[in-house]
mmCIF file of C-alpha atoms in Angstrom:
data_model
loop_
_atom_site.group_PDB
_atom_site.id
_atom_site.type_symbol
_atom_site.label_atom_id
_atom_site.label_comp_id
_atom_site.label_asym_id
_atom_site.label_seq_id
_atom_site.Cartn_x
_atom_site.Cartn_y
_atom_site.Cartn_z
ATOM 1 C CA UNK A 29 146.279 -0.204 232.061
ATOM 2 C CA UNK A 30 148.762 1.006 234.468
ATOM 3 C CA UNK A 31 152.420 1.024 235.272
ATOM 4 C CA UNK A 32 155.209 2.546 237.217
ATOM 5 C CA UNK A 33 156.819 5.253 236.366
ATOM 6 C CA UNK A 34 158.986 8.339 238.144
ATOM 7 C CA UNK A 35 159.903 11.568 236.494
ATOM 8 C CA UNK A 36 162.632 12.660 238.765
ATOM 9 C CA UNK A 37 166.305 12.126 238.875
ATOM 10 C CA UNK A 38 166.748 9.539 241.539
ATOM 11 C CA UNK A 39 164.277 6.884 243.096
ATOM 12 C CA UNK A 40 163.372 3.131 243.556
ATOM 13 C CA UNK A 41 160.992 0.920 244.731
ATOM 14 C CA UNK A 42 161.721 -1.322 247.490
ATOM 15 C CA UNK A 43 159.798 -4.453 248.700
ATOM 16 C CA UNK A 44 160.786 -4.796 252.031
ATOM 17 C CA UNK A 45 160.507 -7.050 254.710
ATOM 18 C CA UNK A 46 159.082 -10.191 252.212
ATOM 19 C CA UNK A 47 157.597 -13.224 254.146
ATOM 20 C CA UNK A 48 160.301 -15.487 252.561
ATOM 21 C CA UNK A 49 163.173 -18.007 254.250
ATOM 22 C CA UNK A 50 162.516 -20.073 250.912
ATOM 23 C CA UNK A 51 166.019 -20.386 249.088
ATOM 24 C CA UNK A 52 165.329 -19.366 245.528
ATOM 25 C CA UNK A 53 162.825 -17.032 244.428
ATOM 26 C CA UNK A 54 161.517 -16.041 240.257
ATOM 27 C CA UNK A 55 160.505 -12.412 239.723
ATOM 28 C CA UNK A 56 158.554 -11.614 236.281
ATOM 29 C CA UNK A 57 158.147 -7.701 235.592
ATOM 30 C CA UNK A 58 157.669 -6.035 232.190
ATOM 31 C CA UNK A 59 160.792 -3.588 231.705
ATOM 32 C CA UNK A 60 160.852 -0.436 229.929
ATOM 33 C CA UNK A 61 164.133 0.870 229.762
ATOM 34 C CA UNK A 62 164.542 4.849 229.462
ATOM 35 C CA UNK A 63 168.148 5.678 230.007
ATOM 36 C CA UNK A 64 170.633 4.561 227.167
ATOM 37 C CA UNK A 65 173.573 4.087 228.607
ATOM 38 C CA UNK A 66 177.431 1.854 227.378
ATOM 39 C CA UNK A 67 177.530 0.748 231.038
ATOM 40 C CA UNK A 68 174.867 -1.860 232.477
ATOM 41 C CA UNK A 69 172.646 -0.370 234.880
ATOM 42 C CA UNK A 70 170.675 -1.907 237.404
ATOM 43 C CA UNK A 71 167.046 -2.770 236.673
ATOM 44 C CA UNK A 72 166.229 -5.663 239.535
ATOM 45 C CA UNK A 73 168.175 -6.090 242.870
ATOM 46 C CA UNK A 74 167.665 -9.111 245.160
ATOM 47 C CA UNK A 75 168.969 -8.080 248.823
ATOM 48 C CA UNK A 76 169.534 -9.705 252.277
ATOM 49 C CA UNK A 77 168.028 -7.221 254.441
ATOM 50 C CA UNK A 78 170.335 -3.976 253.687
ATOM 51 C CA UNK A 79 173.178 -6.016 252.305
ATOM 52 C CA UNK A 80 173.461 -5.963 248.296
ATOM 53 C CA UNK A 81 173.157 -9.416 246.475
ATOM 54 C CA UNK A 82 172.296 -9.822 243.085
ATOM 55 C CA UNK A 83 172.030 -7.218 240.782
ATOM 56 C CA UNK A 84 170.334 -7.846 237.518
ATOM 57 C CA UNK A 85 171.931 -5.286 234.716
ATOM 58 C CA UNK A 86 171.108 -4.071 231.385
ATOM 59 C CA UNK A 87 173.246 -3.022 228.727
ATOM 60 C CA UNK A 88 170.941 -0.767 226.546
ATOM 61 C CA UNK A 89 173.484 0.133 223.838
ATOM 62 C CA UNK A 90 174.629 -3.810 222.988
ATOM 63 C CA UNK A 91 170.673 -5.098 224.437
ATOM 64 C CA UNK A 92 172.653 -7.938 226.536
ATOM 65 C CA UNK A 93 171.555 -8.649 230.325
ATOM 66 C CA UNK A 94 173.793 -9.693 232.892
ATOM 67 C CA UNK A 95 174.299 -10.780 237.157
ATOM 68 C CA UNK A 96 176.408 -9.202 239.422
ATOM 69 C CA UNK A 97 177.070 -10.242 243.283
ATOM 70 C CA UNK A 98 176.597 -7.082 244.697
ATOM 71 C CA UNK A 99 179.561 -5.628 241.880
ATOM 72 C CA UNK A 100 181.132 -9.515 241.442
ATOM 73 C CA UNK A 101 180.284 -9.809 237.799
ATOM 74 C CA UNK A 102 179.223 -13.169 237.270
ATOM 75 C CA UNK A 103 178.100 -13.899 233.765
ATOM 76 C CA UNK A 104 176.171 -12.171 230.607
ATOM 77 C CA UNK A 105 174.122 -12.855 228.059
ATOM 78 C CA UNK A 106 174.996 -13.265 224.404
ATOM 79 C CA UNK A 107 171.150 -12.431 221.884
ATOM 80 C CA UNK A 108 169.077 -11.218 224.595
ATOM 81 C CA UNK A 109 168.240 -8.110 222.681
ATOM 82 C CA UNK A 110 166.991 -5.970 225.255
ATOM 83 C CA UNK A 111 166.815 -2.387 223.606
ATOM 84 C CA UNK A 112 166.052 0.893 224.757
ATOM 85 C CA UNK A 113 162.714 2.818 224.629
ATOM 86 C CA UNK A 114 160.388 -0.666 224.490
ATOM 87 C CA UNK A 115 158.562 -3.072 226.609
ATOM 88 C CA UNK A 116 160.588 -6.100 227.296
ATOM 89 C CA UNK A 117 159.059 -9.028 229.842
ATOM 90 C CA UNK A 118 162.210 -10.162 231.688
ATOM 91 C CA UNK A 119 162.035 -13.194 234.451
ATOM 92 C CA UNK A 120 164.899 -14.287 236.779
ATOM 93 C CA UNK A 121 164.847 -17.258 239.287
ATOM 94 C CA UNK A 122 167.822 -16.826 241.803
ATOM 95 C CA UNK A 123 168.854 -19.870 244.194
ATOM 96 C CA UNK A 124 170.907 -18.272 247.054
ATOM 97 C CA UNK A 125 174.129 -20.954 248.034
ATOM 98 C CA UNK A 126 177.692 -19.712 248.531
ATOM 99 C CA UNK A 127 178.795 -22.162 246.159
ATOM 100 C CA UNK A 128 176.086 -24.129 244.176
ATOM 101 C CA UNK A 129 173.684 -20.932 243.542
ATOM 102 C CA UNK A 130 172.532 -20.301 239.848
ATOM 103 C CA UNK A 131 171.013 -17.527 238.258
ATOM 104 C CA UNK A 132 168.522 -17.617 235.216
ATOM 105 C CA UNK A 133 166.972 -14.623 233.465
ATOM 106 C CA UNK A 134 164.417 -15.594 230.676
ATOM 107 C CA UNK A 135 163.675 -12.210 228.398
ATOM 108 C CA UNK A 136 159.912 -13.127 226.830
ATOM 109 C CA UNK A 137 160.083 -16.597 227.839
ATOM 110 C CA UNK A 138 163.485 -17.767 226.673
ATOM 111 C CA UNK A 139 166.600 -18.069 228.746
ATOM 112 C CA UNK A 140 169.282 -15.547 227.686
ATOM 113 C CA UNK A 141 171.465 -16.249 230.924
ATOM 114 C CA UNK A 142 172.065 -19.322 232.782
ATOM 115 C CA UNK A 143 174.319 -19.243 235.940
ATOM 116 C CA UNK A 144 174.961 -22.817 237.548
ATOM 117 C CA UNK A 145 177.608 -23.341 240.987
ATOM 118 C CA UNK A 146 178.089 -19.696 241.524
ATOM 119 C CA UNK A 147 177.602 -17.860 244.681
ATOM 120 C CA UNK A 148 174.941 -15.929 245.149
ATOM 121 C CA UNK A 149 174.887 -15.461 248.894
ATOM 122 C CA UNK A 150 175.498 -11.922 249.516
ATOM 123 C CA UNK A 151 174.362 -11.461 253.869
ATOM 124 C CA UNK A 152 174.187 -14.370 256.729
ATOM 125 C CA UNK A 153 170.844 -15.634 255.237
ATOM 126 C CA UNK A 154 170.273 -17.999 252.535
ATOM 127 C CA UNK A 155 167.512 -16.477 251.233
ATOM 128 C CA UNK A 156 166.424 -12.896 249.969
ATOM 129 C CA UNK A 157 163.920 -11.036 251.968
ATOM 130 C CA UNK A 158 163.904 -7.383 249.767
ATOM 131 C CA UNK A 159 163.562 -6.731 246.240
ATOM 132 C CA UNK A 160 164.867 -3.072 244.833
ATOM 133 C CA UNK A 161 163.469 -1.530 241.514
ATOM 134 C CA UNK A 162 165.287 1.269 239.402
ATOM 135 C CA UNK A 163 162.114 3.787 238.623
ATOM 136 C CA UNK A 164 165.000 6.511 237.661
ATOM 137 C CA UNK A 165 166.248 4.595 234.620
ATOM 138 C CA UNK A 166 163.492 1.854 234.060
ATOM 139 C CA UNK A 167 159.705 1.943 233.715
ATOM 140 C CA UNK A 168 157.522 -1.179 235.183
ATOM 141 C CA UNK A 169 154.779 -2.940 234.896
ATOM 142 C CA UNK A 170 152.547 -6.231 235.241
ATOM 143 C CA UNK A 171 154.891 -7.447 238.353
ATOM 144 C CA UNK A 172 154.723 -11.328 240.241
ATOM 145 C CA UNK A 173 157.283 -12.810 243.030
ATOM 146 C CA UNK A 174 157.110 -16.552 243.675
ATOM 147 C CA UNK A 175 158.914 -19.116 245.353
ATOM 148 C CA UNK A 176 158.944 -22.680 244.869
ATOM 149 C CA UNK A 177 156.721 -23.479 247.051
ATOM 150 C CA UNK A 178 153.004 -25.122 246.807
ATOM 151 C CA UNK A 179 152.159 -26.681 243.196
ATOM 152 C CA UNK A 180 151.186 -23.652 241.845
ATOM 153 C CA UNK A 181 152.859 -20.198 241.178
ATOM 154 C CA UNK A 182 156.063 -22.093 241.415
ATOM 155 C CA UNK A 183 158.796 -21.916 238.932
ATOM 156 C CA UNK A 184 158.416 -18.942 235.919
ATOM 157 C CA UNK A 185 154.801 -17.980 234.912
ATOM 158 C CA UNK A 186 155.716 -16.564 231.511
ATOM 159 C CA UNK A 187 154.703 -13.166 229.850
ATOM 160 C CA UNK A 188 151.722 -12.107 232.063
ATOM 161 C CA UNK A 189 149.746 -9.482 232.448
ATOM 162 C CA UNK A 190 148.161 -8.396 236.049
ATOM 163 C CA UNK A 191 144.374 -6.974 235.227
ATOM 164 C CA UNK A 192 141.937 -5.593 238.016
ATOM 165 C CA UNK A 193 138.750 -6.983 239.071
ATOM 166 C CA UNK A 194 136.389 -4.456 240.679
ATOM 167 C CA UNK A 195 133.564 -5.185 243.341
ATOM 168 C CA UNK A 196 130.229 -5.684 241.561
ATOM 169 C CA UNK A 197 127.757 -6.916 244.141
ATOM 170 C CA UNK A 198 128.338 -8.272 247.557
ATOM 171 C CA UNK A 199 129.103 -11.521 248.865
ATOM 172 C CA UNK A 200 127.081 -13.865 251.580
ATOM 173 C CA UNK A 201 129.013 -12.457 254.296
ATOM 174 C CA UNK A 202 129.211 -8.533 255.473
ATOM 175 C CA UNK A 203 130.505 -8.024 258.772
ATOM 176 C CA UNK A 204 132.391 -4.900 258.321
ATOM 177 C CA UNK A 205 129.751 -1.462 259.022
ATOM 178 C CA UNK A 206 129.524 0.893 255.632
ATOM 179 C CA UNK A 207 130.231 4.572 255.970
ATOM 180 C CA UNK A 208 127.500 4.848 254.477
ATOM 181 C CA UNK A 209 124.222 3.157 252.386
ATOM 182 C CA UNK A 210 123.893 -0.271 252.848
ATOM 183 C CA UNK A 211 125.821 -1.487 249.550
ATOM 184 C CA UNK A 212 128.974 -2.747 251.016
ATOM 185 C CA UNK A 213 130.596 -3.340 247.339
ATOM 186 C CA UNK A 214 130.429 0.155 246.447
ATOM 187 C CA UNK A 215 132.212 1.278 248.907
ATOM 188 C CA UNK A 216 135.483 -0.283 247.814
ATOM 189 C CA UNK A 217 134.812 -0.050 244.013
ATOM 190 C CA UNK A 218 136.431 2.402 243.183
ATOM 191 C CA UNK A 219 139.454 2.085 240.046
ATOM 192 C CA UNK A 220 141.417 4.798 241.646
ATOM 193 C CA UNK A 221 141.311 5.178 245.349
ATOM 194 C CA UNK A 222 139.143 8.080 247.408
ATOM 195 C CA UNK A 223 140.831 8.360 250.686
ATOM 196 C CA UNK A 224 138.191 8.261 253.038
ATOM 197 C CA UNK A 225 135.374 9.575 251.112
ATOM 198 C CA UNK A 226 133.618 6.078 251.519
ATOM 199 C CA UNK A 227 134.731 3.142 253.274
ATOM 200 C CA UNK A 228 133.870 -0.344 255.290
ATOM 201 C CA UNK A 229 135.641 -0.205 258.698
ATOM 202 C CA UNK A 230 135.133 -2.973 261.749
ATOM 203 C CA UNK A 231 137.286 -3.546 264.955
ATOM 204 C CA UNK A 232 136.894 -7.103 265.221
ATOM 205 C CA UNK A 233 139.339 -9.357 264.316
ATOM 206 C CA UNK A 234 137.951 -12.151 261.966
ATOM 207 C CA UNK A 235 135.160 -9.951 260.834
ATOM 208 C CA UNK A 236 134.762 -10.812 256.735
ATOM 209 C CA UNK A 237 133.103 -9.139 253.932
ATOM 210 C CA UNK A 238 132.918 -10.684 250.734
ATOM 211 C CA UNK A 239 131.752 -9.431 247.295
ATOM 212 C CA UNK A 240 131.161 -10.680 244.153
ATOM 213 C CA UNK A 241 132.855 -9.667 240.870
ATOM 214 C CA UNK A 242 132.640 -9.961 237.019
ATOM 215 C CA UNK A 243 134.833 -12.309 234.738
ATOM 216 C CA UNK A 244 138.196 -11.513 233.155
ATOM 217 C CA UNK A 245 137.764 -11.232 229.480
ATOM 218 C CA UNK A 246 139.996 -10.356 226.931
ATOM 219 C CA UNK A 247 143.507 -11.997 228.232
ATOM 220 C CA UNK A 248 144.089 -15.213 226.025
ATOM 221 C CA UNK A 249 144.486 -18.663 227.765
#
Protein backbone atom coordinates (compact mmCIF):
# COMPACT_ATOMS: atom_id res chain seq x y z
CA UNK A 1 0.00 0.00 0.00
CA UNK A 2 2.95 2.13 -0.43
CA UNK A 3 4.65 4.48 -2.81
CA UNK A 4 7.22 7.12 -3.32
CA UNK A 5 6.78 10.30 -2.72
CA UNK A 6 9.03 13.67 -1.75
CA UNK A 7 7.63 16.89 -0.45
CA UNK A 8 10.51 19.13 -1.16
CA UNK A 9 11.55 21.21 -4.06
CA UNK A 10 14.26 19.19 -5.67
CA UNK A 11 15.16 15.35 -5.51
CA UNK A 12 15.41 11.97 -7.40
CA UNK A 13 15.96 8.57 -7.07
CA UNK A 14 18.84 6.98 -8.62
CA UNK A 15 19.55 3.23 -9.23
CA UNK A 16 23.02 3.09 -9.53
CA UNK A 17 25.56 0.82 -10.41
CA UNK A 18 22.81 -1.97 -12.07
CA UNK A 19 24.33 -5.48 -12.78
CA UNK A 20 23.50 -5.02 -16.53
CA UNK A 21 25.87 -5.18 -19.96
CA UNK A 22 22.50 -6.54 -21.56
CA UNK A 23 21.62 -4.09 -24.55
CA UNK A 24 17.99 -3.22 -24.03
CA UNK A 25 16.28 -3.04 -20.87
CA UNK A 26 11.90 -2.50 -20.06
CA UNK A 27 11.10 -0.49 -16.93
CA UNK A 28 7.27 -0.64 -15.67
CA UNK A 29 6.47 2.01 -12.79
CA UNK A 30 3.05 3.47 -11.94
CA UNK A 31 3.35 7.41 -12.49
CA UNK A 32 1.62 10.02 -10.68
CA UNK A 33 2.27 13.20 -12.08
CA UNK A 34 2.05 16.39 -9.65
CA UNK A 35 3.49 19.32 -11.48
CA UNK A 36 1.37 20.68 -14.51
CA UNK A 37 3.51 22.07 -16.61
CA UNK A 38 3.32 23.28 -21.07
CA UNK A 39 6.89 21.93 -21.22
CA UNK A 40 7.63 18.01 -20.92
CA UNK A 41 9.38 17.18 -17.89
CA UNK A 42 11.34 14.31 -17.12
CA UNK A 43 9.72 11.37 -15.34
CA UNK A 44 12.31 8.26 -16.25
CA UNK A 45 16.03 8.69 -17.27
CA UNK A 46 18.14 5.79 -18.59
CA UNK A 47 22.01 6.79 -18.10
CA UNK A 48 25.51 5.41 -18.97
CA UNK A 49 27.20 5.82 -15.80
CA UNK A 50 27.03 9.83 -15.28
CA UNK A 51 26.42 10.52 -18.93
CA UNK A 52 22.61 11.43 -19.84
CA UNK A 53 20.80 9.05 -22.37
CA UNK A 54 17.31 8.75 -22.69
CA UNK A 55 14.99 10.84 -21.12
CA UNK A 56 11.41 9.80 -20.99
CA UNK A 57 9.08 13.19 -20.84
CA UNK A 58 5.64 14.07 -20.05
CA UNK A 59 3.60 16.72 -21.30
CA UNK A 60 0.89 17.16 -18.54
CA UNK A 61 -1.09 19.98 -20.19
CA UNK A 62 -1.60 18.06 -23.88
CA UNK A 63 -1.18 14.22 -21.76
CA UNK A 64 1.37 13.16 -24.72
CA UNK A 65 4.77 11.26 -23.74
CA UNK A 66 7.82 11.59 -25.54
CA UNK A 67 12.09 10.42 -25.85
CA UNK A 68 14.80 12.59 -25.79
CA UNK A 69 18.71 11.64 -26.26
CA UNK A 70 19.93 13.35 -23.47
CA UNK A 71 17.94 16.87 -25.04
CA UNK A 72 17.95 15.21 -28.91
CA UNK A 73 14.21 15.05 -29.21
CA UNK A 74 13.46 12.00 -30.91
CA UNK A 75 9.79 11.32 -31.29
CA UNK A 76 6.23 11.80 -29.34
CA UNK A 77 3.25 10.36 -28.87
CA UNK A 78 -0.06 11.27 -30.44
CA UNK A 79 -3.47 9.71 -27.66
CA UNK A 80 -1.38 8.72 -24.88
CA UNK A 81 -3.47 10.72 -22.49
CA UNK A 82 -1.31 10.98 -19.66
CA UNK A 83 -2.98 13.71 -17.35
CA UNK A 84 -2.09 15.36 -14.33
CA UNK A 85 -3.07 14.52 -10.70
CA UNK A 86 -3.76 10.47 -11.53
CA UNK A 87 -2.15 7.15 -11.54
CA UNK A 88 -0.95 6.22 -14.92
CA UNK A 89 1.15 2.65 -15.42
CA UNK A 90 3.74 3.65 -18.05
CA UNK A 91 6.39 0.88 -19.52
CA UNK A 92 9.38 1.63 -21.83
CA UNK A 93 11.81 -0.97 -23.40
CA UNK A 94 15.00 0.92 -24.69
CA UNK A 95 17.59 -0.98 -27.08
CA UNK A 96 20.87 1.07 -26.86
CA UNK A 97 22.65 1.15 -30.77
CA UNK A 98 24.02 4.36 -32.29
CA UNK A 99 22.02 3.74 -35.20
CA UNK A 100 19.43 0.84 -35.06
CA UNK A 101 18.19 1.62 -31.29
CA UNK A 102 14.32 1.93 -30.74
CA UNK A 103 12.38 3.17 -28.05
CA UNK A 104 8.80 1.94 -26.96
CA UNK A 105 6.69 3.35 -24.13
CA UNK A 106 3.36 1.40 -23.55
CA UNK A 107 0.94 3.72 -21.11
CA UNK A 108 -1.52 0.79 -19.42
CA UNK A 109 -0.47 -1.76 -21.77
CA UNK A 110 -0.73 -0.11 -25.16
CA UNK A 111 2.06 1.42 -27.14
CA UNK A 112 1.69 5.22 -27.45
CA UNK A 113 5.38 5.64 -28.85
CA UNK A 114 7.36 3.52 -31.06
CA UNK A 115 10.98 4.56 -31.97
CA UNK A 116 12.73 2.15 -34.61
CA UNK A 117 16.73 2.97 -36.16
CA UNK A 118 17.34 5.83 -33.86
CA UNK A 119 20.26 6.28 -31.66
CA UNK A 120 20.02 5.80 -28.38
CA UNK A 121 23.63 5.46 -27.32
CA UNK A 122 24.36 8.31 -25.17
CA UNK A 123 28.28 7.13 -23.25
CA UNK A 124 31.02 4.44 -24.61
CA UNK A 125 28.75 1.53 -23.45
CA UNK A 126 26.01 -0.09 -25.20
CA UNK A 127 24.04 -0.64 -22.47
CA UNK A 128 22.51 1.42 -19.46
CA UNK A 129 23.80 0.72 -16.06
CA UNK A 130 21.64 3.71 -13.92
CA UNK A 131 18.13 4.55 -13.89
CA UNK A 132 17.07 8.30 -12.51
CA UNK A 133 13.50 9.03 -11.09
CA UNK A 134 11.89 12.63 -10.80
CA UNK A 135 10.31 12.43 -6.99
CA UNK A 136 10.09 16.50 -7.28
CA UNK A 137 7.48 16.48 -10.05
CA UNK A 138 6.26 12.74 -10.14
CA UNK A 139 4.97 10.31 -7.52
CA UNK A 140 5.87 6.35 -7.90
CA UNK A 141 4.91 3.28 -7.27
CA UNK A 142 4.71 -0.65 -7.95
CA UNK A 143 8.32 -0.47 -9.84
CA UNK A 144 10.13 -3.69 -12.07
CA UNK A 145 13.49 -3.51 -14.35
CA UNK A 146 14.10 -6.42 -16.71
CA UNK A 147 16.20 -7.33 -19.44
CA UNK A 148 15.77 -9.79 -22.02
CA UNK A 149 17.32 -12.24 -20.63
CA UNK A 150 16.16 -15.88 -19.24
CA UNK A 151 12.47 -16.96 -20.41
CA UNK A 152 10.89 -15.21 -17.88
CA UNK A 153 10.64 -11.48 -16.76
CA UNK A 154 11.69 -10.73 -20.26
CA UNK A 155 9.98 -8.34 -22.50
CA UNK A 156 6.94 -5.94 -20.73
CA UNK A 157 5.05 -7.52 -17.74
CA UNK A 158 1.98 -5.30 -18.03
CA UNK A 159 0.09 -3.26 -15.27
CA UNK A 160 1.47 -4.89 -12.05
CA UNK A 161 1.32 -4.40 -8.78
CA UNK A 162 4.40 -5.30 -6.26
CA UNK A 163 2.64 -6.69 -2.79
CA UNK A 164 4.71 -7.81 0.38
CA UNK A 165 4.94 -11.14 1.82
CA UNK A 166 5.88 -11.19 5.52
CA UNK A 167 7.74 -14.07 7.47
CA UNK A 168 5.19 -16.37 9.11
CA UNK A 169 7.07 -19.36 10.45
CA UNK A 170 10.53 -20.53 9.74
CA UNK A 171 12.01 -22.57 7.19
CA UNK A 172 14.15 -26.08 7.47
CA UNK A 173 17.25 -24.23 7.62
CA UNK A 174 18.41 -21.47 10.43
CA UNK A 175 21.93 -20.79 10.50
CA UNK A 176 21.94 -17.20 11.28
CA UNK A 177 21.93 -16.63 15.63
CA UNK A 178 18.57 -14.51 16.80
CA UNK A 179 19.05 -11.45 18.92
CA UNK A 180 16.91 -12.84 20.73
CA UNK A 181 14.07 -15.91 21.44
CA UNK A 182 14.46 -18.67 19.37
CA UNK A 183 11.77 -17.68 16.58
CA UNK A 184 13.99 -16.71 13.78
CA UNK A 185 10.85 -15.42 11.56
CA UNK A 186 9.92 -12.87 13.94
CA UNK A 187 12.74 -11.28 13.94
CA UNK A 188 12.52 -10.01 10.38
CA UNK A 189 8.67 -9.65 10.30
CA UNK A 190 8.26 -6.66 10.72
CA UNK A 191 5.99 -4.31 7.82
CA UNK A 192 8.01 -1.31 8.64
CA UNK A 193 11.56 -1.74 9.67
CA UNK A 194 12.98 -1.46 13.58
CA UNK A 195 16.58 -0.68 13.21
CA UNK A 196 18.19 -2.93 15.42
CA UNK A 197 15.60 -3.56 17.93
CA UNK A 198 15.58 -7.33 16.79
CA UNK A 199 17.58 -8.98 14.30
CA UNK A 200 19.35 -12.41 12.85
CA UNK A 201 23.09 -11.70 12.36
CA UNK A 202 25.93 -14.55 11.36
CA UNK A 203 29.59 -14.05 10.06
CA UNK A 204 29.77 -16.92 7.91
CA UNK A 205 29.53 -16.74 4.48
CA UNK A 206 26.93 -19.28 3.06
CA UNK A 207 25.11 -19.39 6.32
CA UNK A 208 21.05 -19.58 5.23
CA UNK A 209 17.91 -19.02 7.02
CA UNK A 210 14.78 -19.71 5.48
CA UNK A 211 11.15 -19.01 6.51
CA UNK A 212 7.97 -19.78 5.47
CA UNK A 213 5.21 -17.35 4.39
CA UNK A 214 1.43 -17.05 3.61
CA UNK A 215 -0.20 -16.87 0.03
CA UNK A 216 -0.89 -13.76 -2.05
CA UNK A 217 -4.56 -13.23 -2.24
CA UNK A 218 -6.47 -10.66 -3.65
CA UNK A 219 -4.31 -9.69 -6.99
CA UNK A 220 -6.27 -11.24 -10.04
CA UNK A 221 -4.46 -13.75 -12.39
Amino acid sequence: GYGISNDGVTAYMTLTSLVNTNDTLIVGVGVYPRVQSTSPLNFLSFNDGSVSGINCRIETITGEVSAYRGSTFLGGSSGANVTFNRWHYIEVKVKVHRSAGTVEMRVGGRTVLLLNNVNTKAGTHDYYDKLWFHLHRYDYDDLYVADTLGSVNNDFLGNVRVVTLFPNGDGGTNQWTPSSGSDHYALVDEGAENDDTDYLESGMSGDTDLWTFGDISGVGA
